């Protein structure tokens, strides 16, 4: 991961903030923690691919949390840099666009896609969609 400054998002050092978010991770409650950390969790057959870049604020805020959850759940993961894996990214578009991060959960032995997560919660995506409608690309 490169150190970048994202001025519009007030992020002076992407790598440092990524690490801080990772280090500050805490479970919201004991029940959620138990679900993800139990030996009986339902995730033992999963593998996760994370499609992302190091210049996106959504990645800086969300992927460290995802890493922690995957770590505690014992779900193996690998990161695919979006620009190096455009064919894969194009299989998991959000509303026809390349939104990131995208986590793809695969069955570990068959490679079948179990599900995806990302890129933004619906209530935030709605704000972005409204902005794009009001301010189309120049």
Tab-separated table of N, CA, C and O in Angstrom:
chain	number	residue	atom	x	y	z
A	1	UNK	N	0.841	-1.175	0.000
A	1	UNK	CA	0.000	0.000	0.000
A	1	UNK	C	0.886	1.239	0.000
A	1	UNK	O	1.813	1.349	0.790
A	2	UNK	N	0.567	2.149	-0.899
A	2	UNK	CA	1.319	3.391	-0.967
A	2	UNK	C	0.745	4.405	0.011
A	2	UNK	O	-0.423	4.357	0.366
A	3	UNK	N	1.570	5.321	0.437
A	3	UNK	CA	1.114	6.429	1.264
A	3	UNK	C	0.588	7.494	0.311
A	3	UNK	O	1.303	7.953	-0.582
A	4	UNK	N	-0.664	7.855	0.492
A	4	UNK	CA	-1.286	8.863	-0.360
A	4	UNK	C	-1.997	9.888	0.516
A	4	UNK	O	-2.394	9.593	1.630
A	5	UNK	N	-2.183	11.071	-0.046
A	5	UNK	CA	-2.994	12.099	0.598
A	5	UNK	C	-4.263	12.254	-0.229
A	5	UNK	O	-4.205	12.403	-1.445
A	6	UNK	N	-5.415	12.187	0.438
A	6	UNK	CA	-6.692	12.396	-0.237
A	6	UNK	C	-7.287	13.671	0.353
A	6	UNK	O	-7.947	13.649	1.388
A	7	UNK	N	-7.008	14.787	-0.289
A	7	UNK	CA	-7.380	16.105	0.251
A	7	UNK	C	-8.883	16.272	0.400
A	7	UNK	O	-9.349	16.789	1.419
A	8	UNK	N	-9.666	15.857	-0.606
A	8	UNK	CA	-11.112	16.051	-0.539
A	8	UNK	C	-11.756	15.294	0.614
A	8	UNK	O	-12.810	15.676	1.106
A	9	UNK	N	-11.120	14.211	1.055
A	9	UNK	CA	-11.649	13.418	2.171
A	9	UNK	C	-10.913	13.705	3.469
A	9	UNK	O	-11.130	13.016	4.458
A	10	UNK	N	-10.032	14.688	3.451
A	10	UNK	CA	-9.238	15.066	4.638
A	10	UNK	C	-8.462	13.887	5.207
A	10	UNK	O	-8.409	13.689	6.418
A	11	UNK	N	-7.861	13.111	4.318
A	11	UNK	CA	-7.025	11.981	4.737
A	11	UNK	C	-5.587	12.335	4.362
A	11	UNK	O	-5.224	12.284	3.184
A	12	UNK	N	-4.750	12.716	5.344
A	12	UNK	CA	-3.382	13.137	5.019
A	12	UNK	C	-2.445	11.974	4.700
A	12	UNK	O	-1.460	12.151	4.011
A	13	UNK	N	-2.750	10.769	5.208
A	13	UNK	CA	-1.866	9.623	5.015
A	13	UNK	C	-2.731	8.366	4.993
A	13	UNK	O	-3.142	7.866	6.040
A	14	UNK	N	-3.004	7.840	3.807
A	14	UNK	CA	-3.922	6.713	3.672
A	14	UNK	C	-3.421	5.468	4.400
A	14	UNK	O	-4.199	4.772	5.043
A	15	UNK	N	-2.134	5.208	4.306
A	15	UNK	CA	-1.580	4.008	4.937
A	15	UNK	C	-1.695	4.083	6.463
A	15	UNK	O	-2.076	3.115	7.120
A	16	UNK	N	-1.395	5.240	7.014
A	16	UNK	CA	-1.480	5.423	8.470
A	16	UNK	C	-2.924	5.304	8.954
A	16	UNK	O	-3.198	4.645	9.956
A	17	UNK	N	-3.867	5.937	8.244
A	17	UNK	CA	-5.268	5.865	8.647
A	17	UNK	C	-5.792	4.434	8.533
A	17	UNK	O	-6.521	3.955	9.409
A	18	UNK	N	-5.417	3.741	7.466
A	18	UNK	CA	-5.806	2.341	7.288
A	18	UNK	C	-5.382	1.528	8.514
A	18	UNK	O	-6.166	0.773	9.081
A	19	UNK	N	-4.148	1.708	8.933
A	19	UNK	CA	-3.612	0.979	10.088
A	19	UNK	C	-4.335	1.369	11.378
A	19	UNK	O	-4.618	0.525	12.223
A	20	UNK	N	-4.644	2.653	11.539
A	20	UNK	CA	-5.366	3.111	12.732
A	20	UNK	C	-6.754	2.487	12.819
A	20	UNK	O	-7.181	2.056	13.889
A	21	UNK	N	-7.459	2.438	11.690
A	21	UNK	CA	-8.793	1.835	11.670
A	21	UNK	C	-8.678	0.354	12.035
A	21	UNK	O	-9.467	-0.162	12.835
A	22	UNK	N	-7.689	-0.316	11.496
A	22	UNK	CA	-7.452	-1.734	11.806
A	22	UNK	C	-7.168	-1.914	13.300
A	22	UNK	O	-7.765	-2.771	13.955
A	23	UNK	N	-6.286	-1.104	13.851
A	23	UNK	CA	-5.885	-1.235	15.255
A	23	UNK	C	-7.016	-0.883	16.228
A	23	UNK	O	-7.071	-1.435	17.328
A	24	UNK	N	-7.909	0.026	15.845
A	24	UNK	CA	-8.984	0.457	16.743
A	24	UNK	C	-10.229	-0.425	16.679
A	24	UNK	O	-11.191	-0.180	17.403
A	25	UNK	N	-10.218	-1.429	15.830
A	25	UNK	CA	-11.404	-2.271	15.669
A	25	UNK	C	-11.846	-2.855	17.012
A	25	UNK	O	-11.030	-3.356	17.786
A	26	UNK	N	-13.138	-2.763	17.267
A	26	UNK	CA	-13.743	-3.396	18.441
A	26	UNK	C	-15.102	-3.933	18.031
A	26	UNK	O	-15.794	-3.341	17.199
A	27	UNK	N	-15.479	-5.044	18.636
A	27	UNK	CA	-16.801	-5.601	18.373
A	27	UNK	C	-17.860	-4.693	18.983
A	27	UNK	O	-17.671	-4.135	20.059
A	28	UNK	N	-18.977	-4.562	18.291
A	28	UNK	CA	-20.070	-3.716	18.769
A	28	UNK	C	-20.708	-4.296	20.025
A	28	UNK	O	-21.109	-3.578	20.923
A	29	UNK	N	-20.796	-5.626	20.072
A	29	UNK	CA	-21.347	-6.286	21.256
A	29	UNK	C	-20.820	-7.716	21.332
A	29	UNK	O	-20.274	-8.250	20.365
A	30	UNK	N	-20.992	-8.325	22.476
A	30	UNK	CA	-20.452	-9.663	22.721
A	30	UNK	C	-21.120	-10.726	21.854
A	30	UNK	O	-20.473	-11.670	21.405
A	31	UNK	N	-22.400	-10.562	21.580
A	31	UNK	CA	-23.130	-11.528	20.760
A	31	UNK	C	-22.565	-11.587	19.336
A	31	UNK	O	-22.359	-12.657	18.775
A	32	UNK	N	-22.294	-10.429	18.769
A	32	UNK	CA	-21.713	-10.380	17.424
A	32	UNK	C	-20.321	-10.990	17.426
A	32	UNK	O	-19.980	-11.782	16.534
A	33	UNK	N	-19.528	-10.636	18.403
A	33	UNK	CA	-18.187	-11.213	18.516
A	33	UNK	C	-18.256	-12.731	18.608
A	33	UNK	O	-17.516	-13.437	17.912
A	34	UNK	N	-19.137	-13.245	19.437
A	34	UNK	CA	-19.262	-14.696	19.601
A	34	UNK	C	-19.653	-15.371	18.290
A	34	UNK	O	-19.142	-16.438	17.949
A	35	UNK	N	-20.557	-14.739	17.544
A	35	UNK	CA	-20.990	-15.309	16.263
A	35	UNK	C	-19.809	-15.481	15.312
A	35	UNK	O	-19.642	-16.521	14.683
A	36	UNK	N	-18.974	-14.447	15.203
A	36	UNK	CA	-17.873	-14.487	14.251
A	36	UNK	C	-16.661	-15.271	14.741
A	36	UNK	O	-15.883	-15.767	13.939
A	37	UNK	N	-16.480	-15.380	16.037
A	37	UNK	CA	-15.263	-16.012	16.559
A	37	UNK	C	-15.472	-17.438	17.037
A	37	UNK	O	-14.500	-18.133	17.318
A	38	UNK	N	-16.692	-17.886	17.117
A	38	UNK	CA	-16.979	-19.230	17.605
A	38	UNK	C	-16.384	-20.295	16.686
A	38	UNK	O	-16.322	-20.131	15.472
A	39	UNK	N	-15.963	-21.391	17.291
A	39	UNK	CA	-15.486	-22.535	16.502
A	39	UNK	C	-16.611	-23.081	15.615
A	39	UNK	O	-16.355	-23.743	14.625
A	40	UNK	N	-17.844	-22.794	15.978
A	40	UNK	CA	-19.006	-23.285	15.226
A	40	UNK	C	-19.518	-22.267	14.207
A	40	UNK	O	-20.633	-22.403	13.715
A	41	UNK	N	-18.739	-21.248	13.902
A	41	UNK	CA	-19.235	-20.265	12.936
A	41	UNK	C	-19.465	-20.953	11.593
A	41	UNK	O	-18.844	-21.958	11.281
A	42	UNK	N	-20.391	-20.432	10.804
A	42	UNK	CA	-20.753	-21.091	9.543
A	42	UNK	C	-19.817	-20.778	8.373
A	42	UNK	O	-20.148	-21.068	7.235
A	43	UNK	N	-18.645	-20.227	8.656
A	43	UNK	CA	-17.796	-19.713	7.589
A	43	UNK	C	-16.619	-20.610	7.225
A	43	UNK	O	-15.760	-20.196	6.455
A	44	UNK	N	-16.545	-21.810	7.764
A	44	UNK	CA	-15.332	-22.618	7.593
A	44	UNK	C	-15.074	-23.077	6.164
A	44	UNK	O	-13.999	-23.559	5.882
A	45	UNK	N	-16.013	-22.904	5.275
A	45	UNK	CA	-15.812	-23.301	3.882
A	45	UNK	C	-15.635	-22.105	2.949
A	45	UNK	O	-15.724	-22.248	1.743
A	46	UNK	N	-15.380	-20.928	3.525
A	46	UNK	CA	-15.307	-19.720	2.700
A	46	UNK	C	-13.873	-19.264	2.452
A	46	UNK	O	-12.971	-19.537	3.230
A	47	UNK	N	-13.729	-18.556	1.358
A	47	UNK	CA	-12.509	-17.833	0.999
A	47	UNK	C	-12.994	-16.465	0.513
A	47	UNK	O	-14.033	-16.373	-0.129
A	48	UNK	N	-12.255	-15.412	0.805
A	48	UNK	CA	-12.693	-14.066	0.429
A	48	UNK	C	-11.672	-13.389	-0.478
A	48	UNK	O	-10.481	-13.359	-0.162
A	49	UNK	N	-12.148	-12.866	-1.590
A	49	UNK	CA	-11.355	-12.000	-2.466
A	49	UNK	C	-11.840	-10.577	-2.250
A	49	UNK	O	-13.045	-10.325	-2.264
A	50	UNK	N	-10.915	-9.662	-2.032
A	50	UNK	CA	-11.272	-8.259	-1.854
A	50	UNK	C	-10.707	-7.470	-3.032
A	50	UNK	O	-9.499	-7.459	-3.247
A	51	UNK	N	-11.593	-6.883	-3.800
A	51	UNK	CA	-11.202	-6.046	-4.936
A	51	UNK	C	-11.179	-4.604	-4.468
A	51	UNK	O	-12.191	-4.081	-3.988
A	52	UNK	N	-10.000	-3.955	-4.576
A	52	UNK	CA	-9.901	-2.580	-4.096
A	52	UNK	C	-8.621	-1.919	-4.607
A	52	UNK	O	-7.830	-2.533	-5.310
A	53	UNK	N	-8.482	-0.653	-4.240
A	53	UNK	CA	-7.278	0.117	-4.525
A	53	UNK	C	-6.855	0.816	-3.236
A	53	UNK	O	-7.577	0.775	-2.244
A	54	UNK	N	-5.719	1.465	-3.259
A	54	UNK	CA	-5.266	2.162	-2.046
A	54	UNK	C	-5.535	3.664	-2.095
A	54	UNK	O	-5.085	4.398	-1.237
A	55	UNK	N	-6.301	4.122	-3.078
A	55	UNK	CA	-6.571	5.554	-3.202
A	55	UNK	C	-8.034	5.901	-2.946
A	55	UNK	O	-8.448	7.052	-3.098
A	56	UNK	N	-8.835	4.944	-2.529
A	56	UNK	CA	-10.263	5.164	-2.344
A	56	UNK	C	-10.604	5.291	-0.859
A	56	UNK	O	-10.288	4.399	-0.072
A	57	UNK	N	-11.256	6.397	-0.458
A	57	UNK	CA	-11.623	6.564	0.954
A	57	UNK	C	-12.486	5.419	1.498
A	57	UNK	O	-12.325	5.016	2.644
A	58	UNK	N	-13.405	4.894	0.684
A	58	UNK	CA	-14.234	3.775	1.149
A	58	UNK	C	-13.374	2.559	1.505
A	58	UNK	O	-13.685	1.825	2.438
A	59	UNK	N	-12.297	2.369	0.771
A	59	UNK	CA	-11.366	1.272	1.067
A	59	UNK	C	-10.649	1.540	2.388
A	59	UNK	O	-10.531	0.650	3.241
A	60	UNK	N	-10.172	2.747	2.570
A	60	UNK	CA	-9.412	3.099	3.776
A	60	UNK	C	-10.260	2.894	5.027
A	60	UNK	O	-9.770	2.436	6.061
A	61	UNK	N	-11.555	3.222	4.962
A	61	UNK	CA	-12.428	3.110	6.131
A	61	UNK	C	-12.992	1.707	6.330
A	61	UNK	O	-13.248	1.308	7.473
A	62	UNK	N	-13.220	0.954	5.262
A	62	UNK	CA	-13.943	-0.311	5.379
A	62	UNK	C	-13.084	-1.566	5.355
A	62	UNK	O	-13.380	-2.522	6.068
A	63	UNK	N	-12.050	-1.597	4.542
A	63	UNK	CA	-11.262	-2.817	4.410
A	63	UNK	C	-10.544	-3.201	5.711
A	63	UNK	O	-10.493	-4.391	6.036
A	64	UNK	N	-10.017	-2.270	6.499
A	64	UNK	CA	-9.407	-2.696	7.768
A	64	UNK	C	-10.404	-3.415	8.691
A	64	UNK	O	-10.048	-4.402	9.344
A	65	UNK	N	-11.647	-2.949	8.707
A	65	UNK	CA	-12.674	-3.617	9.506
A	65	UNK	C	-12.960	-4.999	8.933
A	65	UNK	O	-13.055	-5.993	9.657
A	66	UNK	N	-13.066	-5.072	7.626
A	66	UNK	CA	-13.278	-6.359	6.964
A	66	UNK	C	-12.125	-7.315	7.265
A	66	UNK	O	-12.348	-8.497	7.578
A	67	UNK	N	-10.892	-6.824	7.198
A	67	UNK	CA	-9.737	-7.664	7.542
A	67	UNK	C	-9.862	-8.237	8.943
A	67	UNK	O	-9.578	-9.417	9.172
A	68	UNK	N	-10.257	-7.400	9.901
A	68	UNK	CA	-10.396	-7.872	11.283
A	68	UNK	C	-11.463	-8.956	11.397
A	68	UNK	O	-11.259	-9.981	12.041
A	69	UNK	N	-12.610	-8.733	10.774
A	69	UNK	CA	-13.688	-9.724	10.840
A	69	UNK	C	-13.246	-11.034	10.189
A	69	UNK	O	-13.482	-12.118	10.733
A	70	UNK	N	-12.588	-10.940	9.049
A	70	UNK	CA	-12.093	-12.149	8.384
A	70	UNK	C	-11.066	-12.866	9.252
A	70	UNK	O	-11.063	-14.098	9.349
A	71	UNK	N	-10.199	-12.095	9.873
A	71	UNK	CA	-9.172	-12.662	10.741
A	71	UNK	C	-9.805	-13.424	11.902
A	71	UNK	O	-9.462	-14.580	12.160
A	72	UNK	N	-10.736	-12.782	12.601
A	72	UNK	CA	-11.398	-13.423	13.739
A	72	UNK	C	-12.243	-14.621	13.314
A	72	UNK	O	-12.406	-15.575	14.074
A	73	UNK	N	-12.799	-14.572	12.115
A	73	UNK	CA	-13.647	-15.653	11.608
A	73	UNK	C	-12.838	-16.780	10.968
A	73	UNK	O	-13.409	-17.788	10.555
A	74	UNK	N	-11.543	-16.546	10.846
A	74	UNK	CA	-10.642	-17.522	10.229
A	74	UNK	C	-11.022	-17.801	8.760
A	74	UNK	O	-10.973	-18.927	8.296
A	75	UNK	N	-11.405	-16.743	8.066
A	75	UNK	CA	-11.707	-16.844	6.639
A	75	UNK	C	-10.476	-16.378	5.878
A	75	UNK	O	-10.091	-15.212	5.985
A	76	UNK	N	-9.835	-17.270	5.126
A	76	UNK	CA	-8.675	-16.837	4.339
A	76	UNK	C	-9.096	-15.783	3.319
A	76	UNK	O	-10.196	-15.824	2.779
A	77	UNK	N	-8.204	-14.836	3.072
A	77	UNK	CA	-8.541	-13.760	2.139
A	77	UNK	C	-7.337	-13.401	1.294
A	77	UNK	O	-6.197	-13.687	1.652
A	78	UNK	N	-7.640	-12.788	0.176
A	78	UNK	CA	-6.580	-12.200	-0.640
A	78	UNK	C	-7.123	-10.939	-1.288
A	78	UNK	O	-8.316	-10.816	-1.536
A	79	UNK	N	-6.223	-9.999	-1.505
A	79	UNK	CA	-6.587	-8.712	-2.085
A	79	UNK	C	-6.185	-8.709	-3.550
A	79	UNK	O	-5.061	-9.079	-3.899
A	80	UNK	N	-7.114	-8.292	-4.379
A	80	UNK	CA	-6.848	-8.099	-5.799
A	80	UNK	C	-6.908	-6.599	-6.070
A	80	UNK	O	-7.933	-5.959	-5.800
A	81	UNK	N	-5.825	-6.033	-6.557
A	81	UNK	CA	-5.801	-4.613	-6.890
A	81	UNK	C	-6.679	-4.412	-8.124
A	81	UNK	O	-6.456	-5.038	-9.163
A	82	UNK	N	-7.668	-3.562	-7.979
A	82	UNK	CA	-8.674	-3.398	-9.016
A	82	UNK	C	-8.060	-3.153	-10.395
A	82	UNK	O	-8.447	-3.800	-11.370
A	83	UNK	N	-7.112	-2.239	-10.490
A	83	UNK	CA	-6.543	-1.904	-11.797
A	83	UNK	C	-5.833	-3.084	-12.449
A	83	UNK	O	-5.719	-3.133	-13.671
A	84	UNK	N	-5.369	-4.035	-11.665
A	84	UNK	CA	-4.682	-5.216	-12.197
A	84	UNK	C	-5.634	-6.363	-12.486
A	84	UNK	O	-5.214	-7.384	-13.046
A	85	UNK	N	-6.899	-6.218	-12.096
A	85	UNK	CA	-7.866	-7.311	-12.232
A	85	UNK	C	-9.211	-6.777	-12.714
A	85	UNK	O	-10.257	-7.092	-12.153
A	86	UNK	N	-9.179	-5.982	-13.771
A	86	UNK	CA	-10.400	-5.357	-14.284
A	86	UNK	C	-11.422	-6.392	-14.760
A	86	UNK	O	-12.629	-6.197	-14.583
A	87	UNK	N	-10.967	-7.508	-15.320
A	87	UNK	CA	-11.912	-8.531	-15.790
A	87	UNK	C	-12.699	-9.093	-14.613
A	87	UNK	O	-13.903	-9.329	-14.715
A	88	UNK	N	-12.020	-9.298	-13.508
A	88	UNK	CA	-12.694	-9.807	-12.307
A	88	UNK	C	-13.611	-8.730	-11.739
A	88	UNK	O	-14.762	-9.009	-11.382
A	89	UNK	N	-13.127	-7.502	-11.662
A	89	UNK	CA	-13.939	-6.402	-11.149
A	89	UNK	C	-15.222	-6.263	-11.951
A	89	UNK	O	-16.295	-6.022	-11.389
A	90	UNK	N	-15.126	-6.425	-13.255
A	90	UNK	CA	-16.293	-6.259	-14.113
A	90	UNK	C	-17.345	-7.354	-13.913
A	90	UNK	O	-18.478	-7.210	-14.360
A	91	UNK	N	-16.998	-8.402	-13.206
A	91	UNK	CA	-17.976	-9.439	-12.861
A	91	UNK	C	-18.818	-9.037	-11.651
A	91	UNK	O	-19.852	-9.644	-11.378
A	92	UNK	N	-18.371	-8.004	-10.931
A	92	UNK	CA	-19.019	-7.619	-9.679
A	92	UNK	C	-19.293	-6.114	-9.633
A	92	UNK	O	-18.938	-5.429	-8.683
A	93	UNK	N	-19.942	-5.611	-10.679
A	93	UNK	CA	-20.258	-4.190	-10.767
A	93	UNK	C	-21.380	-3.826	-9.798
A	93	UNK	O	-22.226	-4.660	-9.454
A	94	UNK	N	-21.381	-2.569	-9.372
A	94	UNK	CA	-22.432	-2.032	-8.520
A	94	UNK	C	-23.191	-0.999	-9.341
A	94	UNK	O	-22.607	0.001	-9.755
A	95	UNK	N	-24.453	-1.273	-9.611
A	95	UNK	CA	-25.269	-0.377	-10.449
A	95	UNK	C	-24.562	-0.057	-11.763
A	95	UNK	O	-24.568	1.080	-12.231
A	96	UNK	N	-23.887	-1.043	-12.334
A	96	UNK	CA	-23.209	-0.878	-13.611
A	96	UNK	C	-21.847	-0.231	-13.535
A	96	UNK	O	-21.199	-0.012	-14.548
A	97	UNK	N	-21.374	0.109	-12.317
A	97	UNK	CA	-20.091	0.789	-12.169
A	97	UNK	C	-19.109	0.006	-11.318
A	97	UNK	O	-19.473	-0.926	-10.609
A	98	UNK	N	-17.862	0.404	-11.387
A	98	UNK	CA	-16.786	-0.239	-10.630
A	98	UNK	C	-16.641	0.408	-9.259
A	98	UNK	O	-15.732	1.195	-9.027
A	99	UNK	N	-17.532	0.092	-8.366
A	99	UNK	CA	-17.480	0.612	-7.006
A	99	UNK	C	-16.612	-0.319	-6.160
A	99	UNK	O	-16.626	-1.532	-6.343
A	100	UNK	N	-15.889	0.274	-5.244
A	100	UNK	CA	-15.019	-0.522	-4.393
A	100	UNK	C	-15.060	-0.024	-2.969
A	100	UNK	O	-15.473	1.113	-2.758
A	101	UNK	N	-14.701	-0.828	-2.030
A	101	UNK	CA	-14.239	-2.200	-2.141
A	101	UNK	C	-15.402	-3.164	-2.384
A	101	UNK	O	-16.543	-2.861	-2.051
A	102	UNK	N	-15.070	-4.288	-2.953
A	102	UNK	CA	-16.005	-5.391	-3.118
A	102	UNK	C	-15.348	-6.620	-2.502
A	102	UNK	O	-14.206	-6.946	-2.847
A	103	UNK	N	-16.052	-7.267	-1.599
A	103	UNK	CA	-15.593	-8.538	-1.035
A	103	UNK	C	-16.426	-9.634	-1.673
A	103	UNK	O	-17.660	-9.576	-1.667
A	104	UNK	N	-15.747	-10.606	-2.260
A	104	UNK	CA	-16.409	-11.727	-2.909
A	104	UNK	C	-16.139	-12.963	-2.054
A	104	UNK	O	-14.981	-13.342	-1.856
A	105	UNK	N	-17.207	-13.561	-1.554
A	105	UNK	CA	-17.088	-14.753	-0.725
A	105	UNK	C	-17.325	-15.977	-1.585
A	105	UNK	O	-18.369	-16.113	-2.212
A	106	UNK	N	-16.306	-16.825	-1.622
A	106	UNK	CA	-16.325	-18.014	-2.471
A	106	UNK	C	-16.316	-19.268	-1.615
A	106	UNK	O	-15.736	-19.288	-0.523
A	107	UNK	N	-16.924	-20.330	-2.142
A	107	UNK	CA	-16.793	-21.632	-1.503
A	107	UNK	C	-15.345	-22.059	-1.691
A	107	UNK	O	-14.827	-22.053	-2.811
A	108	UNK	N	-14.666	-22.388	-0.604
A	108	UNK	CA	-13.218	-22.628	-0.644
A	108	UNK	C	-12.808	-23.736	-1.601
A	108	UNK	O	-11.770	-23.638	-2.244
A	109	UNK	N	-13.600	-24.790	-1.731
A	109	UNK	CA	-13.162	-25.894	-2.584
A	109	UNK	C	-13.696	-25.832	-4.005
A	109	UNK	O	-13.034	-26.267	-4.936
A	110	UNK	N	-14.876	-25.240	-4.213
A	110	UNK	CA	-15.449	-25.216	-5.564
A	110	UNK	C	-15.243	-23.897	-6.289
A	110	UNK	O	-15.351	-23.837	-7.504
A	111	UNK	N	-14.987	-22.816	-5.552
A	111	UNK	CA	-14.851	-21.497	-6.161
A	111	UNK	C	-16.178	-20.839	-6.479
A	111	UNK	O	-16.216	-19.732	-7.005
A	112	UNK	N	-17.287	-21.502	-6.153
A	112	UNK	CA	-18.613	-20.941	-6.402
A	112	UNK	C	-18.810	-19.689	-5.537
A	112	UNK	O	-18.453	-19.671	-4.364
A	113	UNK	N	-19.374	-18.649	-6.141
A	113	UNK	CA	-19.616	-17.411	-5.409
A	113	UNK	C	-20.778	-17.629	-4.449
A	113	UNK	O	-21.888	-17.974	-4.853
A	114	UNK	N	-20.481	-17.433	-3.168
A	114	UNK	CA	-21.489	-17.556	-2.120
A	114	UNK	C	-22.244	-16.236	-1.953
A	114	UNK	O	-23.430	-16.203	-1.718
A	115	UNK	N	-21.516	-15.127	-2.066
A	115	UNK	CA	-22.126	-13.821	-1.934
A	115	UNK	C	-21.085	-12.726	-2.053
A	115	UNK	O	-19.889	-13.000	-2.133
A	116	UNK	N	-21.544	-11.483	-2.085
A	116	UNK	CA	-20.638	-10.334	-2.163
A	116	UNK	C	-21.041	-9.310	-1.112
A	116	UNK	O	-22.185	-9.296	-0.637
A	117	UNK	N	-20.100	-8.450	-0.788
A	117	UNK	CA	-20.352	-7.335	0.125
A	117	UNK	C	-19.684	-6.105	-0.468
A	117	UNK	O	-18.584	-6.171	-0.994
A	118	UNK	N	-20.326	-4.971	-0.363
A	118	UNK	CA	-19.721	-3.718	-0.780
A	118	UNK	C	-20.617	-3.020	-1.764
A	118	UNK	O	-21.654	-3.516	-2.136
A	119	UNK	N	-20.312	-1.924	-2.180
A	119	UNK	CA	-19.198	-1.102	-1.788
A	119	UNK	C	-19.595	-0.130	-0.689
A	119	UNK	O	-18.784	0.265	0.130
A	120	UNK	N	-20.869	0.278	-0.662
A	120	UNK	CA	-21.313	1.237	0.352
A	120	UNK	C	-22.651	0.784	0.924
A	120	UNK	O	-23.453	0.184	0.218
A	121	UNK	N	-22.938	1.196	2.171
A	121	UNK	CA	-24.287	0.986	2.695
A	121	UNK	C	-25.294	1.758	1.840
A	121	UNK	O	-24.976	2.815	1.294
A	122	UNK	N	-26.496	1.240	1.738
A	122	UNK	CA	-27.519	1.847	0.873
A	122	UNK	C	-27.770	3.305	1.200
A	122	UNK	O	-27.923	4.128	0.290
A	123	UNK	N	-27.793	3.679	2.481
A	123	UNK	CA	-28.108	5.063	2.837
A	123	UNK	C	-27.009	6.024	2.374
A	123	UNK	O	-27.296	7.180	2.056
A	124	UNK	N	-25.780	5.561	2.285
A	124	UNK	CA	-24.700	6.406	1.757
A	124	UNK	C	-24.730	6.397	0.232
A	124	UNK	O	-24.540	7.428	-0.406
A	125	UNK	N	-25.005	5.234	-0.368
A	125	UNK	CA	-25.091	5.154	-1.823
A	125	UNK	C	-26.197	6.062	-2.345
A	125	UNK	O	-26.043	6.679	-3.393
A	126	UNK	N	-27.303	6.162	-1.618
A	126	UNK	CA	-28.398	7.042	-2.039
A	126	UNK	C	-27.936	8.493	-2.143
A	126	UNK	O	-28.313	9.203	-3.068
A	127	UNK	N	-27.114	8.940	-1.198
A	127	UNK	CA	-26.567	10.301	-1.232
A	127	UNK	C	-25.677	10.467	-2.468
A	127	UNK	O	-25.747	11.481	-3.173
A	128	UNK	N	-24.840	9.458	-2.732
A	128	UNK	CA	-23.948	9.521	-3.900
A	128	UNK	C	-24.765	9.549	-5.198
A	128	UNK	O	-24.444	10.307	-6.118
A	129	UNK	N	-25.802	8.730	-5.281
A	129	UNK	CA	-26.638	8.699	-6.483
A	129	UNK	C	-27.321	10.044	-6.711
A	129	UNK	O	-27.384	10.536	-7.840
A	130	UNK	N	-27.811	10.644	-5.645
A	130	UNK	CA	-28.449	11.957	-5.740
A	130	UNK	C	-27.455	13.013	-6.229
A	130	UNK	O	-27.761	13.841	-7.086
A	131	UNK	N	-26.242	12.968	-5.686
A	131	UNK	CA	-25.196	13.901	-6.098
A	131	UNK	C	-24.902	13.741	-7.592
A	131	UNK	O	-24.816	14.731	-8.321
A	132	UNK	N	-24.779	12.509	-8.046
A	132	UNK	CA	-24.472	12.267	-9.465
A	132	UNK	C	-25.605	12.745	-10.371
A	132	UNK	O	-25.366	13.224	-11.476
A	133	UNK	N	-26.847	12.596	-9.911
A	133	UNK	CA	-27.985	13.080	-10.712
A	133	UNK	C	-27.943	14.609	-10.819
A	133	UNK	O	-28.229	15.176	-11.858
A	134	UNK	N	-27.599	15.273	-9.724
A	134	UNK	CA	-27.592	16.745	-9.685
A	134	UNK	C	-26.364	17.348	-10.321
A	134	UNK	O	-26.389	18.512	-10.747
A	135	UNK	N	-25.259	16.613	-10.343
A	135	UNK	CA	-23.996	17.132	-10.867
A	135	UNK	C	-23.364	16.102	-11.801
A	135	UNK	O	-22.367	15.463	-11.450
A	136	UNK	N	-23.931	15.949	-13.013
A	136	UNK	CA	-23.364	14.954	-13.941
A	136	UNK	C	-21.930	15.307	-14.323
A	136	UNK	O	-21.490	16.443	-14.201
A	137	UNK	N	-21.205	14.275	-14.771
A	137	UNK	CA	-19.815	14.479	-15.189
A	137	UNK	C	-19.709	15.569	-16.221
A	137	UNK	O	-20.572	15.710	-17.091
A	138	UNK	N	-18.659	16.371	-16.117
A	138	UNK	CA	-18.445	17.444	-17.080
A	138	UNK	C	-17.862	16.897	-18.363
A	138	UNK	O	-17.088	16.014	-18.379
